[in-house]
Tab-separated table of C-alpha atoms in Angstrom:
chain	number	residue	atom	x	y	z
A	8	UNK	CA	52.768	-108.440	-169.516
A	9	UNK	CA	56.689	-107.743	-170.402
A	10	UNK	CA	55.081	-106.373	-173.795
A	11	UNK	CA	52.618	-104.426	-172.749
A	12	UNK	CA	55.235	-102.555	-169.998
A	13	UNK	CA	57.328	-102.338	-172.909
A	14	UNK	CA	55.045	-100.927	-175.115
A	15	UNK	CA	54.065	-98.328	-172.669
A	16	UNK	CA	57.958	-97.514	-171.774
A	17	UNK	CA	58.367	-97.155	-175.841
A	18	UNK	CA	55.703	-94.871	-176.023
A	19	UNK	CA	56.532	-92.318	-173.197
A	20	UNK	CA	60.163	-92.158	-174.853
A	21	UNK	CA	59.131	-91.575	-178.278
A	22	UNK	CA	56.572	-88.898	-176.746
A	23	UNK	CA	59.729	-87.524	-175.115
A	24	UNK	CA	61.666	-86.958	-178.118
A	25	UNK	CA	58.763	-85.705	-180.384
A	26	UNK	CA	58.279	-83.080	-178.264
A	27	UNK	CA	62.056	-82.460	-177.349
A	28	UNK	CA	61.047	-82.494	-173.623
A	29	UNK	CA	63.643	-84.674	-171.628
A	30	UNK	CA	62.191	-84.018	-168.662
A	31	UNK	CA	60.147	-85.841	-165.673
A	32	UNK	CA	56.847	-84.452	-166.236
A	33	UNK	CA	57.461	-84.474	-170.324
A	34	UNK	CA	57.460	-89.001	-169.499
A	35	UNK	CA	54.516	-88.461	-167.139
A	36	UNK	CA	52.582	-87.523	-169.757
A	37	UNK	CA	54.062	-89.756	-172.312
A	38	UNK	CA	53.939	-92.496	-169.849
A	39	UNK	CA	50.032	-92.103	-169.577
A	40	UNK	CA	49.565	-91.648	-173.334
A	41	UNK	CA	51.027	-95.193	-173.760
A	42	UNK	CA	48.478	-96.237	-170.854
A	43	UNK	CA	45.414	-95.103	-172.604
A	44	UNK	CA	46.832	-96.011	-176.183
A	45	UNK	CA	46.930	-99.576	-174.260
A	46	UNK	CA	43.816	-99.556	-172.896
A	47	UNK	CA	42.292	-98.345	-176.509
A	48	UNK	CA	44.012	-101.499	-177.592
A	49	UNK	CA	42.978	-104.450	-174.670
A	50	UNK	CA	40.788	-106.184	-176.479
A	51	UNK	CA	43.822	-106.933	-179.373
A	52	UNK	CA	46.076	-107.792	-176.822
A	53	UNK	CA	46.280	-111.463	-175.368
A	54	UNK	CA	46.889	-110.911	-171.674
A	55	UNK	CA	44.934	-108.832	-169.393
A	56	UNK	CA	46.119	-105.007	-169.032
A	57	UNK	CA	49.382	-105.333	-166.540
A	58	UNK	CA	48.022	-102.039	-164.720
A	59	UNK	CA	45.551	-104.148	-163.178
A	60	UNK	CA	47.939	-106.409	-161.478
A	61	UNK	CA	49.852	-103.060	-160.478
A	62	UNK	CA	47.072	-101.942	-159.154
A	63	UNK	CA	46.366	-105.015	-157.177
A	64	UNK	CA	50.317	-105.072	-155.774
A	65	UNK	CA	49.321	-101.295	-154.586
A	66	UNK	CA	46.076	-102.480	-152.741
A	67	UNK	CA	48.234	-105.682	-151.469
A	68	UNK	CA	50.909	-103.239	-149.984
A	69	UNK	CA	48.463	-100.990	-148.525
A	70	UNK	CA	46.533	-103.479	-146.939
A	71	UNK	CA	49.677	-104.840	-145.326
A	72	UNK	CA	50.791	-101.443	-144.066
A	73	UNK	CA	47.097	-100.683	-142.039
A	74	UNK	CA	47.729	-104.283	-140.833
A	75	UNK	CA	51.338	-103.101	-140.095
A	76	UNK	CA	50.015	-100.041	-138.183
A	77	UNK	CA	46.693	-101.342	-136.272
A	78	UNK	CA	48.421	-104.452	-135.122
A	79	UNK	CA	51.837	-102.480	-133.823
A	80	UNK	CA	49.404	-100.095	-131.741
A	81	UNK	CA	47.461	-103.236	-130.346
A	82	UNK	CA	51.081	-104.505	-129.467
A	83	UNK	CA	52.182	-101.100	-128.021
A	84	UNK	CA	48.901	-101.068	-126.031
A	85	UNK	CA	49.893	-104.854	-124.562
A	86	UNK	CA	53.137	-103.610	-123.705
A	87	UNK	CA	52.294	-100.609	-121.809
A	88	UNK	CA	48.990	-101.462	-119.887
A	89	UNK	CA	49.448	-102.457	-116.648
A	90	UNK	CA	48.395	-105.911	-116.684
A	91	UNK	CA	49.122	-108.203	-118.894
A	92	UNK	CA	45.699	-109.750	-121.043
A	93	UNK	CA	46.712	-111.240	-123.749
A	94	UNK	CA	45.839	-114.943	-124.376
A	95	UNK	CA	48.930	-116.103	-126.569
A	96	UNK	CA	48.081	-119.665	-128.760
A	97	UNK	CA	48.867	-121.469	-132.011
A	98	UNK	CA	46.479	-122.516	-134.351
A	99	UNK	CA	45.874	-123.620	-137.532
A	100	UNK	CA	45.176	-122.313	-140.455
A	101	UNK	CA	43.721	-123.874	-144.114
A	102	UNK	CA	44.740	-121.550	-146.806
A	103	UNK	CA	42.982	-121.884	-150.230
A	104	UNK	CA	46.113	-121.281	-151.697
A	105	UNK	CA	47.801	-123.483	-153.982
A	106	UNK	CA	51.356	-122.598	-155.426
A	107	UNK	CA	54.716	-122.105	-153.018
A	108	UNK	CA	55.172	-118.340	-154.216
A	109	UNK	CA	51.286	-117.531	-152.883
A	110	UNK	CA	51.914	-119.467	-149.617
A	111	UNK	CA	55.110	-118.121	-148.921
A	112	UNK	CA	54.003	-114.909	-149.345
A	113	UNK	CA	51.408	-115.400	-147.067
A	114	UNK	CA	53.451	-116.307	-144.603
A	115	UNK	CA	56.146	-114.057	-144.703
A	116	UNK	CA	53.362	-111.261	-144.374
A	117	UNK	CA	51.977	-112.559	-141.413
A	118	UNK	CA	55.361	-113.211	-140.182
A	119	UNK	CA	56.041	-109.917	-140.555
A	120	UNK	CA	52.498	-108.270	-138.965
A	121	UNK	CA	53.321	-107.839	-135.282
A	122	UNK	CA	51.542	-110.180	-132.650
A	123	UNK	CA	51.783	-113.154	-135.272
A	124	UNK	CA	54.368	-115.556	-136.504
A	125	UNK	CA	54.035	-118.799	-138.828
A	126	UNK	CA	55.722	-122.051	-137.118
A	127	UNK	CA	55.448	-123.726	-139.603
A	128	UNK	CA	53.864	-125.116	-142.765
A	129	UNK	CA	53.000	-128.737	-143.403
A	130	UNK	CA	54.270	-130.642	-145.982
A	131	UNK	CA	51.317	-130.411	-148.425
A	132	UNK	CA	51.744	-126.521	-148.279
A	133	UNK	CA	48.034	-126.332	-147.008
A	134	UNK	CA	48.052	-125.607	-143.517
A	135	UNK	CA	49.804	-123.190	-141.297
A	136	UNK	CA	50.336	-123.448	-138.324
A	137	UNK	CA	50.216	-119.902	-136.730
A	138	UNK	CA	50.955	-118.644	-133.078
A	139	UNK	CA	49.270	-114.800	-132.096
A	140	UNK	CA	49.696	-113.161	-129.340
A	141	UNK	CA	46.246	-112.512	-128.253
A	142	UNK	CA	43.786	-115.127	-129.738
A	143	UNK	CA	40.084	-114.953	-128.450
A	144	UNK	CA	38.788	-116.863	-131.301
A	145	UNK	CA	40.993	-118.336	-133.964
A	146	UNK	CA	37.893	-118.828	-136.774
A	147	UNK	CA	37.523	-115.211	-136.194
A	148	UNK	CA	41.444	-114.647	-137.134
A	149	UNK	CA	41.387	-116.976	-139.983
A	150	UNK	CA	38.153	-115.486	-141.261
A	151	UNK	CA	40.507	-112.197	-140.877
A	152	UNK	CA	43.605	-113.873	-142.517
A	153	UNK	CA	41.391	-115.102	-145.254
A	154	UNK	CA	39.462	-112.344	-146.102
A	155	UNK	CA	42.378	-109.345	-146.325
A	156	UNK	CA	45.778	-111.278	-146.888
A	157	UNK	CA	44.621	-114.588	-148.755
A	158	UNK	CA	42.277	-112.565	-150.928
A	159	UNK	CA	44.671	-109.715	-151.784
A	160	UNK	CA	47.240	-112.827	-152.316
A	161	UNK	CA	44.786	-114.414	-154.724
A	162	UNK	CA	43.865	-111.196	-156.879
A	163	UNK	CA	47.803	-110.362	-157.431
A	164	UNK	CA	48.873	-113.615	-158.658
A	165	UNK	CA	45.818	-115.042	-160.142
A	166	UNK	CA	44.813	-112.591	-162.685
């Protein structure tokens, strides 16, 4: 993946100083040159295109910040209604995923999603244990958990 980036960096410079443009826009173009001269040449190269795990940190990161924004307003809408009706409980939660980096990142992004927190994890690094602040049915949550966090998880390291 280093190469490839490399590659592509190499390319939008060289682009840059065939066309004595030192400018932004004269990279831009120089940078996506060296992306399609890559993707001309995938099928030489040994590792899948890097640009697909970019894309897949992009989609990660933008699935965290609608999680970021639909939980704060259901924790703003708690807060403000006049009674409270919010069920608060800890559960826990089998994750399918295997190394310390993926599990830690899960955690640390549903640490970080208001209404949720990770306790802890067990020693095996399989199970969290999870309190939310409004559980009505925790398979419903970890079906949630598993199908936007642990799957986004999955496609950005496991490429």
């Amino acid at each position: 993946m280093a190469v490839q980036i490399l590659l592509n960096l190499m390319t939008a410079f060289l682009w840059m100083m065939l066309i004595g443009d030192g400018s932004g826009s004269g990279f831009a173009i120089g940078y996506l040159l060296g992306c399609a001269i890559l993707l001309v040449l995938r099928r030489f190269l040994p590792e899948p295109l890097y640009l697909k795990r970019v894309w897949s940190i992009v989609k990660l990161l933008a699935l965290f910040l609608r999680e970021l924004v639909l939980s704060s307003f259901a924790v703003i809408r708690q807060i403000l209604s006049p009674r409270l009706a919010v069920r608060p409980g800890i559960f826990a939660y089998e994750t399918a995923l295997r190394s310390d980096l993926e599990v830690t990142l899960l955690s640390c992004l549903i640490c970080l999603t208001p209404g949720t927190l990770t306790l802890e994890v067990s020693a095996s690094g399989q199970t969290l244990y999870i309190h939310a602040m409004d559980i009505e049915d925790a398979g419903q949550l970890s079906r949630q958990i598993e199908g936007t966090f642990e799957k986004a998880i999955m496609e950005v390291t496991r490429l």
